[in-house]
Tab-separated table of C-alpha atoms and ligand atoms in Angstrom:
chain	number	residue	atom	x	y	z
V	1	MET	CA	-6.496	52.725	115.386
V	2	ASP	CA	-4.371	54.277	112.688
V	3	ARG	CA	-0.614	54.286	112.983
V	4	THR	CA	-0.151	58.026	113.550
V	5	GLN	CA	-2.694	58.069	116.338
V	6	GLU	CA	-1.051	55.095	117.997
V	7	LEU	CA	2.385	56.775	117.846
V	8	ILE	CA	0.992	60.006	119.272
V	9	ASN	CA	-0.661	58.099	122.113
V	10	TRP	CA	2.602	56.337	122.935
V	11	ASP	CA	4.489	59.622	122.739
V	12	LYS	CA	2.080	61.168	125.220
V	13	GLN	CA	2.274	58.117	127.433
V	14	TYR	CA	6.063	57.686	127.486
V	15	ILE	CA	7.951	60.841	126.511
V	16	TRP	CA	8.749	63.880	128.614
V	17	HIS	CA	9.569	66.593	126.058
V	18	PRO	CA	12.255	69.244	126.647
V	19	PHE	CA	11.285	72.842	127.467
V	20	THR	CA	7.662	71.706	127.281
V	21	GLN	CA	4.708	72.031	129.616
V	22	MET	CA	3.516	68.463	129.253
V	23	GLN	CA	-0.034	69.323	130.283
V	24	ASP	CA	-0.360	71.431	127.130
V	25	TRP	CA	1.401	68.789	125.113
V	26	VAL	CA	-0.916	65.917	126.012
V	27	GLU	CA	-4.031	68.039	125.559
V	28	ASN	CA	-3.174	69.052	121.994
V	29	ASP	CA	-2.619	67.564	118.555
V	30	GLN	CA	1.012	66.827	117.783
V	31	LEU	CA	3.028	66.097	114.670
V	32	VAL	CA	5.246	63.062	114.339
V	33	ILE	CA	8.098	63.677	111.909
V	34	GLU	CA	9.085	60.685	109.865
V	35	ARG	CA	11.588	61.894	107.305
V	36	GLY	CA	13.340	64.895	105.840
V	37	GLU	CA	14.424	65.926	102.380
V	38	GLY	CA	16.409	69.057	101.671
V	39	ASN	CA	14.823	71.929	103.567
V	40	TYR	CA	11.592	70.048	104.250
V	41	LEU	CA	10.230	67.789	106.959
V	42	PHE	CA	7.521	65.169	106.376
V	43	ASP	CA	5.166	63.885	109.067
V	44	THR	CA	3.756	60.356	109.369
V	45	GLU	CA	0.747	61.421	107.303
V	46	GLY	CA	3.011	62.518	104.456
V	47	ASN	CA	2.438	66.257	105.000
V	48	LYS	CA	5.320	68.452	103.948
V	49	TYR	CA	6.696	71.387	105.980
V	50	LEU	CA	9.473	73.879	105.382
V	51	ASP	CA	11.992	73.564	108.237
V	52	GLY	CA	12.123	77.225	109.295
V	53	VAL	CA	14.382	76.710	112.324
V	54	SER	CA	16.833	74.083	111.035
V	55	SER	CA	15.424	71.462	113.437
V	56	LEU	CA	16.334	73.694	116.344
V	57	TRP	CA	19.350	75.428	114.844
V	58	VAL	CA	21.345	72.416	113.741
V	59	THR	CA	20.610	71.516	110.107
V	60	VAL	CA	23.085	73.239	107.792
V	61	HIS	CA	22.894	71.770	104.279
V	62	GLY	CA	19.379	70.365	104.523
V	63	HIS	CA	18.092	66.950	105.520
V	64	ASN	CA	19.111	63.733	103.834
V	65	LYS	CA	22.152	65.398	102.292
V	66	LYS	CA	23.702	62.861	99.977
V	67	GLU	CA	27.355	63.575	100.848
V	68	ILE	CA	26.806	63.417	104.601
V	69	ASN	CA	24.663	60.271	104.368
V	70	GLN	CA	27.382	58.652	102.308
V	71	ALA	CA	30.148	59.576	104.741
V	72	ILE	CA	28.222	58.120	107.669
V	73	LYS	CA	27.462	54.917	105.757
V	74	GLU	CA	31.109	54.488	104.819
V	75	GLN	CA	32.217	55.053	108.397
V	76	LEU	CA	29.512	52.691	109.666
V	77	ASP	CA	31.019	49.873	107.642
V	78	LYS	CA	34.330	50.469	109.419
V	79	ILE	CA	33.380	51.194	113.019
V	80	ALA	CA	30.553	53.088	114.749
V	81	HIS	CA	32.333	53.956	117.954
V	82	SER	CA	35.714	53.695	119.583
V	83	THR	CA	36.918	55.665	122.612
V	84	LEU	CA	39.360	58.590	122.782
V	85	LEU	CA	40.323	57.527	126.316
V	86	GLY	CA	43.621	55.792	125.674
V	87	LEU	CA	43.038	55.327	121.931
V	88	ALA	CA	42.870	57.526	118.847
V	89	ASN	CA	40.494	57.168	115.912
V	90	VAL	CA	40.689	58.240	112.281
V	91	PRO	CA	37.717	60.632	111.807
V	92	SER	CA	38.361	62.541	115.055
V	93	ILE	CA	41.999	63.160	114.054
V	94	LYS	CA	41.004	64.483	110.641
V	95	LEU	CA	38.213	66.604	112.085
V	96	ALA	CA	40.416	68.162	114.779
V	97	LYS	CA	42.976	69.143	112.132
V	98	LYS	CA	40.231	70.610	109.962
V	99	LEU	CA	38.687	72.576	112.844
V	100	VAL	CA	42.045	74.112	113.721
V	101	GLU	CA	42.500	75.103	110.076
V	102	ILE	CA	39.149	76.870	109.771
V	103	SER	CA	38.820	78.429	113.244
V	104	PRO	CA	40.101	81.906	114.192
V	105	PRO	CA	43.919	82.111	114.449
V	106	GLY	CA	45.533	80.851	117.644
V	107	LEU	CA	43.027	78.111	118.420
V	108	ASN	CA	45.221	75.053	117.970
V	109	LYS	CA	43.903	72.302	120.237
V	110	VAL	CA	40.578	70.488	120.118
V	111	PHE	CA	38.813	68.794	123.031
V	112	PHE	CA	35.782	66.804	121.866
V	113	SER	CA	32.525	66.262	123.719
V	114	ASP	CA	28.955	65.648	122.617
V	115	ASN	CA	26.734	68.728	122.949
V	116	GLY	CA	26.778	72.465	123.438
V	117	SER	CA	26.356	72.322	127.196
V	118	THR	CA	29.277	69.940	127.624
V	119	ALA	CA	31.429	72.060	125.284
V	120	VAL	CA	30.736	74.965	127.662
V	121	GLU	CA	31.380	72.876	130.809
V	122	VAL	CA	34.712	71.871	129.329
V	123	ALA	CA	35.558	75.502	128.551
V	124	LEU	CA	34.736	76.616	132.098
V	125	LYS	CA	36.746	73.845	133.730
V	126	ILE	CA	39.716	74.409	131.426
V	127	ALA	CA	39.677	78.149	132.181
V	128	PHE	CA	39.478	77.497	135.909
V	129	GLN	CA	42.224	74.886	135.920
V	130	TYR	CA	44.434	77.011	133.675
V	131	TRP	CA	44.629	79.730	136.308
V	132	GLN	CA	45.047	77.248	139.163
V	133	SER	CA	47.960	75.752	137.346
V	134	ARG	CA	49.503	79.115	136.479
V	135	ARG	CA	49.069	80.206	140.030
V	136	SER	CA	51.065	77.336	141.443
V	137	ASP	CA	53.724	77.879	138.793
V	138	GLU	CA	54.016	81.616	138.959
V	139	VAL	CA	52.926	83.179	142.221
V	140	GLY	CA	55.155	86.150	142.701
V	141	SER	CA	55.880	86.551	139.012
V	142	ARG	CA	55.546	89.812	137.108
V	143	ASP	CA	51.942	89.052	136.310
V	144	PRO	CA	49.854	91.874	137.845
V	145	ASP	CA	47.136	89.397	138.768
V	146	PHE	CA	49.532	87.689	141.119
V	147	SER	CA	50.366	90.822	143.066
V	148	PRO	CA	51.355	90.425	146.733
V	149	ALA	CA	48.388	92.597	147.734
V	150	ALA	CA	45.909	90.199	146.188
V	151	LYS	CA	47.776	87.309	147.681
V	152	THR	CA	47.565	88.555	151.246
V	153	SER	CA	43.923	89.610	150.933
V	154	GLY	CA	43.119	85.914	150.919
V	155	GLN	CA	41.183	86.352	147.709
V	156	LYS	CA	41.287	83.254	145.561
V	157	PHE	CA	42.795	84.177	142.235
V	158	LYS	CA	40.742	83.902	139.135
V	159	THR	CA	38.136	81.370	140.141
V	160	LYS	CA	35.050	83.269	138.970
V	161	PHE	CA	33.362	83.893	135.664
V	162	LEU	CA	31.913	86.933	133.982
V	163	THR	CA	28.887	86.619	131.752
V	164	LEU	CA	26.174	88.829	130.257
V	165	VAL	CA	22.555	89.350	131.149
V	166	ASN	CA	20.380	87.368	128.692
V	167	ALA	CA	23.158	84.841	128.077
V	168	TYR	CA	22.349	81.229	127.292
V	169	HIS	CA	25.083	78.607	127.343
V	170	GLY	CA	23.181	75.361	127.892
V	171	ASP	CA	21.257	73.486	130.549
V	172	THR	CA	23.821	71.646	132.662
V	173	ILE	CA	24.632	73.159	136.048
V	174	GLY	CA	27.902	74.832	135.043
V	175	SER	CA	26.476	76.312	131.888
V	176	VAL	CA	23.355	77.440	133.759
V	177	SER	CA	25.660	79.170	136.281
V	178	VAL	CA	26.873	81.432	133.490
V	179	GLY	CA	23.352	81.790	132.088
V	180	GLY	CA	21.407	85.013	132.313
V	181	ILE	CA	17.802	84.185	131.415
V	182	ASP	CA	15.771	84.269	134.618
V	183	LEU	CA	12.862	82.220	133.312
V	184	PHE	CA	15.142	79.249	132.663
V	185	HIS	CA	17.829	79.753	135.276
V	186	LYS	CA	16.513	81.431	138.427
V	187	MET	CA	14.965	78.304	139.917
V	188	TYR	CA	18.352	76.594	140.169
V	189	LYS	CA	20.162	79.455	141.872
V	190	PRO	CA	20.985	77.515	145.068
V	191	LEU	CA	22.812	74.933	142.943
V	192	LEU	CA	24.897	77.369	140.917
V	193	PHE	CA	28.324	78.944	141.308
V	194	LYS	CA	28.504	82.694	141.331
V	195	ALA	CA	29.135	84.591	138.126
V	196	PHE	CA	29.449	88.321	137.594
V	197	LYS	CA	26.841	89.612	135.164
V	198	ALA	CA	27.415	92.563	132.905
V	199	PRO	CA	24.480	94.225	131.114
V	200	SER	CA	23.404	92.734	127.821
V	201	PRO	CA	24.981	94.623	124.946
V	202	TYR	CA	21.578	94.876	123.370
V	203	CYS	CA	20.519	98.147	124.887
V	204	TYR	CA	16.787	97.896	124.457
V	205	ARG	CA	16.933	95.190	127.105
V	206	CYS	CA	19.642	96.733	129.219
V	207	PRO	CA	18.530	96.501	132.866
V	208	GLU	CA	20.426	99.680	133.616
V	209	LYS	CA	18.398	101.588	131.071
V	210	CYS	CA	21.294	102.973	129.136
V	211	GLU	CA	20.746	105.003	126.048
V	212	LYS	CA	21.072	103.437	122.661
V	213	GLY	CA	24.561	102.681	121.497
V	214	SER	CA	27.268	100.399	122.731
V	215	GLU	CA	29.242	102.849	124.867
V	216	PRO	CA	27.205	102.812	128.076
V	217	CYS	CA	27.152	99.031	128.250
V	218	LEU	CA	30.881	98.896	127.721
V	219	ARG	CA	31.284	101.345	130.557
V	220	HIS	CA	29.382	99.070	132.938
V	221	LEU	CA	31.312	96.091	131.680
V	222	GLU	CA	34.652	97.791	132.169
V	223	ASN	CA	33.677	98.895	135.675
V	224	ILE	CA	32.945	95.313	136.683
V	225	ILE	CA	36.166	94.096	135.118
V	226	LYS	CA	38.254	96.862	136.713
V	227	LYS	CA	36.896	96.053	140.123
V	228	HIS	CA	36.983	92.253	139.997
V	229	HIS	CA	39.481	91.153	137.374
V	230	GLN	CA	41.820	89.604	139.910
V	231	GLY	CA	39.088	87.135	140.764
V	232	ILE	CA	37.850	86.472	137.233
V	233	ALA	CA	39.138	83.467	135.293
V	234	ALA	CA	37.204	84.065	132.106
V	235	MET	CA	34.449	85.982	130.439
V	236	ILE	CA	31.999	83.971	128.338
V	237	VAL	CA	29.972	85.452	125.472
V	238	GLU	CA	27.828	84.344	122.577
V	239	PRO	CA	29.629	86.216	119.792
V	240	MET	CA	27.460	88.630	117.756
V	241	VAL	CA	24.070	87.154	118.724
V	242	GLN	CA	22.507	86.266	122.065
V	243	ALA	CA	20.412	83.665	120.342
V	244	ALA	CA	18.222	82.012	122.961
V	245	ALA	CA	17.364	85.411	124.448
V	246	GLY	CA	15.527	86.173	121.193
V	247	MET	CA	18.288	86.874	118.675
V	248	LEU	CA	19.698	89.968	120.373
V	249	VAL	CA	22.346	91.239	117.975
V	250	MET	CA	25.436	92.900	119.426
V	251	PRO	CA	26.218	96.428	118.279
V	252	LYS	CA	29.155	96.668	115.905
V	253	GLY	CA	32.453	96.915	117.737
V	254	TYR	CA	31.174	95.399	120.977
V	255	LEU	CA	32.817	91.995	120.606
V	256	LYS	CA	36.076	93.616	119.601
V	257	ALA	CA	35.908	95.801	122.707
V	258	VAL	CA	35.252	92.729	124.860
V	259	ARG	CA	38.362	91.118	123.396
V	260	ARG	CA	40.377	94.256	124.121
V	261	LEU	CA	39.157	94.464	127.740
V	262	CYS	CA	39.827	90.773	128.398
V	263	THR	CA	43.366	91.107	127.070
V	264	LYS	CA	43.971	94.315	129.011
V	265	TYR	CA	42.812	92.835	132.322
V	266	ASN	CA	44.210	89.350	131.825
V	267	ILE	CA	40.907	87.522	131.608
V	268	LEU	CA	40.397	84.583	129.250
V	269	LEU	CA	37.715	85.080	126.608
V	270	ILE	CA	35.431	82.122	125.905
V	271	CYS	CA	33.307	82.485	122.763
V	272	ASP	CA	30.316	80.164	122.705
V	273	GLU	CA	29.779	79.627	118.967
V	274	VAL	CA	27.344	76.766	119.553
V	275	ALA	CA	24.488	78.624	117.833
V	276	THR	CA	26.449	81.041	115.644
V	277	GLY	CA	29.105	78.677	114.288
V	278	PHE	CA	29.194	77.018	110.872
V	279	GLY	CA	27.950	79.806	108.674
V	280	ARG	CA	24.882	80.877	110.576
V	281	THR	CA	25.906	84.557	110.709
V	282	GLY	CA	27.299	84.591	107.165
V	283	LYS	CA	30.883	83.756	108.195
V	284	MET	CA	32.130	80.345	109.247
V	285	PHE	CA	32.337	81.686	112.822
V	286	ALA	CA	30.742	84.839	114.227
V	287	CYS	CA	34.110	85.889	115.730
V	288	GLU	CA	35.301	86.542	112.180
V	289	ARG	CA	32.743	89.317	111.824
V	290	GLU	CA	34.806	91.339	114.299
V	291	GLY	CA	38.157	89.854	113.393
V	292	ILE	CA	38.828	88.506	116.874
V	293	SER	CA	40.204	85.272	118.287
V	294	PRO	CA	38.943	84.024	121.632
V	295	ASP	CA	41.174	82.026	123.986
V	296	ILE	CA	38.599	79.249	124.079
V	297	MET	CA	35.837	78.521	121.567
V	298	CYS	CA	32.852	76.166	121.922
V	299	VAL	CA	31.112	74.596	118.941
V	300	ALA	CA	28.309	72.040	118.635
V	301	LYS	CA	24.870	72.375	116.966
V	302	GLY	CA	25.850	72.793	113.292
V	303	LEU	CA	29.191	71.001	113.543
V	304	THR	CA	27.928	67.732	112.030
V	305	GLY	CA	25.625	69.518	109.609
V	306	GLY	CA	22.894	68.802	112.142
V	307	TYR	CA	23.209	65.032	111.933
V	308	LEU	CA	24.775	63.749	115.134
V	309	PRO	CA	25.677	65.020	118.592
V	310	VAL	CA	29.328	66.068	118.413
V	311	ALA	CA	30.811	69.131	120.105
V	312	ALA	CA	34.262	70.598	120.508
V	313	THR	CA	36.082	73.066	122.733
V	314	LEU	CA	39.096	74.678	121.063
V	315	THR	CA	41.925	76.358	122.962
V	316	THR	CA	45.186	78.170	122.374
V	317	ASP	CA	48.587	76.543	122.813
V	318	GLU	CA	49.161	78.710	125.858
V	319	ILE	CA	46.182	77.229	127.667
V	320	TYR	CA	46.974	73.704	126.536
V	321	ASN	CA	50.565	74.049	127.715
V	322	ALA	CA	49.440	74.908	131.239
V	323	PHE	CA	48.124	71.329	131.480
V	324	ILE	CA	51.396	69.758	130.388
V	325	GLY	CA	53.690	68.241	132.984
V	326	LYS	CA	54.869	65.027	134.537
V	327	HIS	CA	52.143	62.546	135.421
V	328	LYS	CA	52.754	63.032	139.144
V	329	GLU	CA	52.227	66.807	138.853
V	330	LYS	CA	48.514	66.086	138.353
V	331	LYS	CA	48.075	68.801	135.755
V	332	THR	CA	45.994	66.418	133.636
V	333	PHE	CA	42.557	67.594	132.534
V	334	TYR	CA	40.467	64.970	134.302
V	335	HIS	CA	37.392	65.240	132.141
V	336	GLY	CA	35.892	63.153	129.354
V	337	HIS	CA	32.530	62.078	128.024
V	338	THR	CA	31.998	58.489	126.973
V	339	TYR	CA	31.087	59.260	123.373
V	340	THR	CA	33.887	61.806	122.940
V	341	GLY	CA	35.212	61.863	119.377
V	342	ASN	CA	32.539	59.479	118.102
V	343	PRO	CA	33.693	58.306	114.649
V	344	LEU	CA	30.247	58.431	112.997
V	345	GLY	CA	29.669	61.982	114.197
V	346	CYS	CA	33.154	63.119	113.218
V	347	ALA	CA	32.723	61.569	109.755
V	348	ALA	CA	29.466	63.519	109.372
V	349	ALA	CA	31.209	66.733	110.476
V	350	LEU	CA	34.039	66.229	107.995
V	351	ALA	CA	31.545	65.664	105.201
V	352	SER	CA	29.584	68.758	106.221
V	353	LEU	CA	32.740	70.909	106.107
V	354	GLU	CA	33.526	69.424	102.705
V	355	VAL	CA	30.062	70.506	101.482
V	356	PHE	CA	30.771	74.065	102.655
V	357	LYS	CA	33.687	74.101	100.229
V	358	LYS	CA	32.183	72.122	97.392
V	359	ASP	CA	28.849	73.984	97.325
V	360	ASN	CA	30.465	77.382	97.960
V	361	VAL	CA	27.994	77.797	100.797
V	362	LEU	CA	29.363	80.931	102.470
V	363	LYS	CA	29.730	82.817	99.204
V	364	LYS	CA	26.173	81.993	98.158
V	365	MET	CA	24.791	83.135	101.474
V	366	LYS	CA	25.192	86.842	100.820
V	367	ALA	CA	22.451	86.894	98.184
V	368	LEU	CA	20.185	84.809	100.429
V	369	THR	CA	20.618	86.928	103.541
V	370	ASN	CA	20.203	90.148	101.515
V	371	TYR	CA	16.938	88.822	100.163
V	372	LEU	CA	15.914	87.889	103.688
V	373	SER	CA	16.709	91.419	104.957
V	374	LYS	CA	14.701	93.023	102.196
V	375	GLY	CA	11.751	90.730	102.826
V	376	LEU	CA	11.812	91.467	106.534
V	377	LYS	CA	11.313	95.197	105.947
V	378	GLN	CA	7.595	94.799	105.264
V	379	PHE	CA	7.159	93.285	108.744
V	380	ARG	CA	7.703	96.750	110.186
V	381	ASN	CA	4.263	97.661	108.866
V	382	LEU	CA	2.630	95.067	111.102
V	383	LYS	CA	1.005	96.682	114.109
V	384	ARG	CA	2.341	94.216	116.665
V	385	VAL	CA	5.906	93.905	115.476
V	386	GLY	CA	8.096	95.774	117.962
V	387	ASP	CA	11.499	94.878	116.643
V	388	ILE	CA	13.194	92.894	113.880
V	389	ARG	CA	16.715	91.625	114.433
V	390	GLN	CA	18.882	89.822	111.939
V	391	CYS	CA	22.426	88.580	111.749
V	392	GLY	CA	23.014	86.495	108.644
V	393	MET	CA	20.545	83.598	108.676
V	394	MET	CA	19.479	84.265	112.290
V	395	VAL	CA	16.300	86.306	112.654
V	396	GLY	CA	14.133	87.368	115.594
V	397	ILE	CA	10.801	89.108	115.078
V	398	GLU	CA	9.613	90.503	118.381
V	399	LEU	CA	5.896	90.890	118.981
V	400	VAL	CA	4.569	93.515	121.352
V	401	LYS	CA	1.148	94.621	122.445
V	402	ASP	CA	1.977	98.256	121.853
V	403	LYS	CA	4.567	99.315	119.356
V	404	ASN	CA	5.166	102.727	120.889
V	405	THR	CA	5.512	101.795	124.537
V	406	LYS	CA	6.957	98.336	123.736
V	407	GLU	CA	4.439	96.926	126.210
V	408	GLU	CA	4.563	93.155	125.962
V	409	PHE	CA	1.692	90.747	125.582
V	410	PRO	CA	0.833	88.899	128.789
V	411	SER	CA	2.720	85.613	128.636
V	412	SER	CA	-0.589	83.772	129.164
V	413	ALA	CA	-1.704	85.011	125.729
V	414	ARG	CA	0.949	82.714	124.195
V	415	ILE	CA	1.095	84.862	121.087
V	416	GLY	CA	4.347	83.345	119.814
V	417	HIS	CA	2.997	79.840	120.236
V	418	LYS	CA	-0.268	80.657	118.443
V	419	ILE	CA	1.639	82.161	115.535
V	420	ILE	CA	3.780	79.097	114.996
V	421	LEU	CA	0.676	76.870	115.063
V	422	GLU	CA	-0.827	79.085	112.372
V	423	ALA	CA	2.404	78.824	110.357
V	424	ARG	CA	2.253	75.050	110.709
V	425	ARG	CA	-1.194	75.008	109.139
V	426	ARG	CA	0.395	76.852	106.250
V	427	GLY	CA	3.251	74.373	105.880
V	428	VAL	CA	6.100	75.925	107.845
V	429	ILE	CA	7.675	74.603	111.063
V	430	LEU	CA	8.819	77.302	113.487
V	431	ARG	CA	9.667	77.388	117.182
V	432	PRO	CA	9.288	80.717	119.011
V	433	LEU	CA	11.217	82.045	121.988
V	434	GLY	CA	8.384	83.504	124.035
V	435	ASP	CA	6.925	86.255	121.854
V	436	VAL	CA	9.901	86.368	119.523
V	437	ILE	CA	9.352	84.480	116.283
V	438	ILE	CA	12.619	82.882	115.255
V	439	LEU	CA	13.567	82.259	111.642
V	440	MET	CA	16.741	80.253	111.255
V	441	PRO	CA	16.456	78.165	108.107
V	442	PRO	CA	19.187	75.818	106.836
V	443	LEU	CA	21.908	77.580	104.828
V	444	SER	CA	20.742	75.498	101.878
V	445	ILE	CA	17.426	77.365	101.687
V	446	THR	CA	16.612	78.846	98.281
V	447	ILE	CA	15.270	82.304	97.415
V	448	LYS	CA	11.911	80.743	96.604
V	449	GLU	CA	11.794	79.013	99.965
V	450	ILE	CA	12.777	82.203	101.815
V	451	LYS	CA	9.889	83.898	100.030
V	452	MET	CA	7.501	81.218	101.303
V	453	LEU	CA	8.983	81.384	104.808
V	454	LEU	CA	8.440	85.151	104.912
V	455	GLU	CA	4.952	85.043	103.409
V	456	VAL	CA	3.739	82.380	105.803
V	457	THR	CA	5.295	84.111	108.818
V	458	PHE	CA	3.807	87.452	107.788
V	459	ALA	CA	0.330	86.027	107.249
V	460	SER	CA	0.466	84.068	110.515
V	461	ILE	CA	1.484	87.100	112.583
V	462	LYS	CA	-1.165	89.194	110.889
V	463	LYS	CA	-3.913	86.670	111.488
V	464	VAL	CA	-3.100	85.904	115.144
V	465	THR	CA	-2.508	89.515	116.190
V	466	ALA	CA	-5.464	90.976	114.262
X	1	PLP	C1	21.985	75.552	122.185
X	1	PLP	C2	23.092	76.278	122.842
X	1	PLP	C3	23.870	75.660	123.844
X	1	PLP	C4	23.556	74.298	124.391
X	1	PLP	O1	23.731	73.297	123.456
X	1	PLP	P1	23.082	71.844	123.723
X	1	PLP	O2	23.627	71.015	122.622
X	1	PLP	O3	21.603	72.045	123.664
X	1	PLP	O4	23.534	71.407	125.059
X	1	PLP	C5	24.944	76.362	124.353
X	1	PLP	N1	25.231	77.597	123.921
X	1	PLP	C6	24.505	78.220	122.976
X	1	PLP	C7	24.912	79.584	122.516
X	1	PLP	C8	23.401	77.588	122.420
X	1	PLP	O5	22.644	78.220	121.510
């Protein structure tokens, strides 16, 4: 038997793939990726594919990037791993300093973990504990959230979270609790803590059927906040783009309004930049597009350039200080993942941030994303394209059965899946979200490669939906 076939057989025998119906998987042909070079992936047969989704939204400067490889090799010759529990290590110190320098103003402390879901878990627990600690310090203070009325009502102060419909913050139980995608999250409801859900800012999907524009959704949001703010510890949002929901782009001004409401009602704002961070929206962080600073920020996916699993949760001094006290006060944040601050991963992240500077990545992106926008216009002529959404290098092309009524295809038709298989035959790797075709190439993609990405996607949609 040839080598590829043997590997595929073993894969089907031993591996349970994520977000995958394994019955489909074992019944179909599969690719085994062996190496990467720049913006391309190569399978075990030597076939070459453009990586149209950055290996699930992580690759930033392309695969096999010389500078990042080099940094990892140099670190490897020193030490691969050492713990942050009771010890410090060189790359994590340098990376934390760097992250504070480049993140929105006010975020001054870095708590490391190892993936997006854990970065969110950390954010939720920090927000919760922050208010617990403030409560014991300050009950009866001038803070309106500690009013005697609330105290005597027996309501627990600020223990709940506010999230948005269509939100995705990861797959662990805490992050699923603040998730808002029924298909992924509903099943686990008995396991989850309660979170308030405000309508998605993307009005086309708004469950309350508001008219277009951001105002109505803000009204609903403010109503929830007005009513419940004494019980809400934090609001969590994906800034600018609800990515996993199909690249739902927030209307201009929405994020800024969220910041204003959170400040007004004394609710912490957690921005989950796991998908949007590190240049994906055209700025280093999506928060910069609205000029806001969250109280807590989560980063992961692109942090290491897409090389290794490192994540971080950044907070303000004010939050950090609420955890400071004598040992016996038990204000410590009792949380930590074994591979926290992994030196190899941090070295990769430092090198990736260096490449941003050296290659002038963010400046060069404008021309690339403009070209992408222009190229996407022609997709409107396709009969089954219901919507096209773009924010920087993040694109969602939504397919519908009927353009006028926005009637969807039955999910059994698996239109999105069929389109990406067609694209694969034409040399492009994509991964859809239901019937939304996602384009999210590495920031290192060239104009020529964007042209190919668009041509292949266009032809694949046309063929499958004909
Ligand atoms: C992918 C993602 C996560 C989860 O990250 P993992 O590393 O897969 O755990 C969390 N939040 C957002 C916005 C994401 O896109």
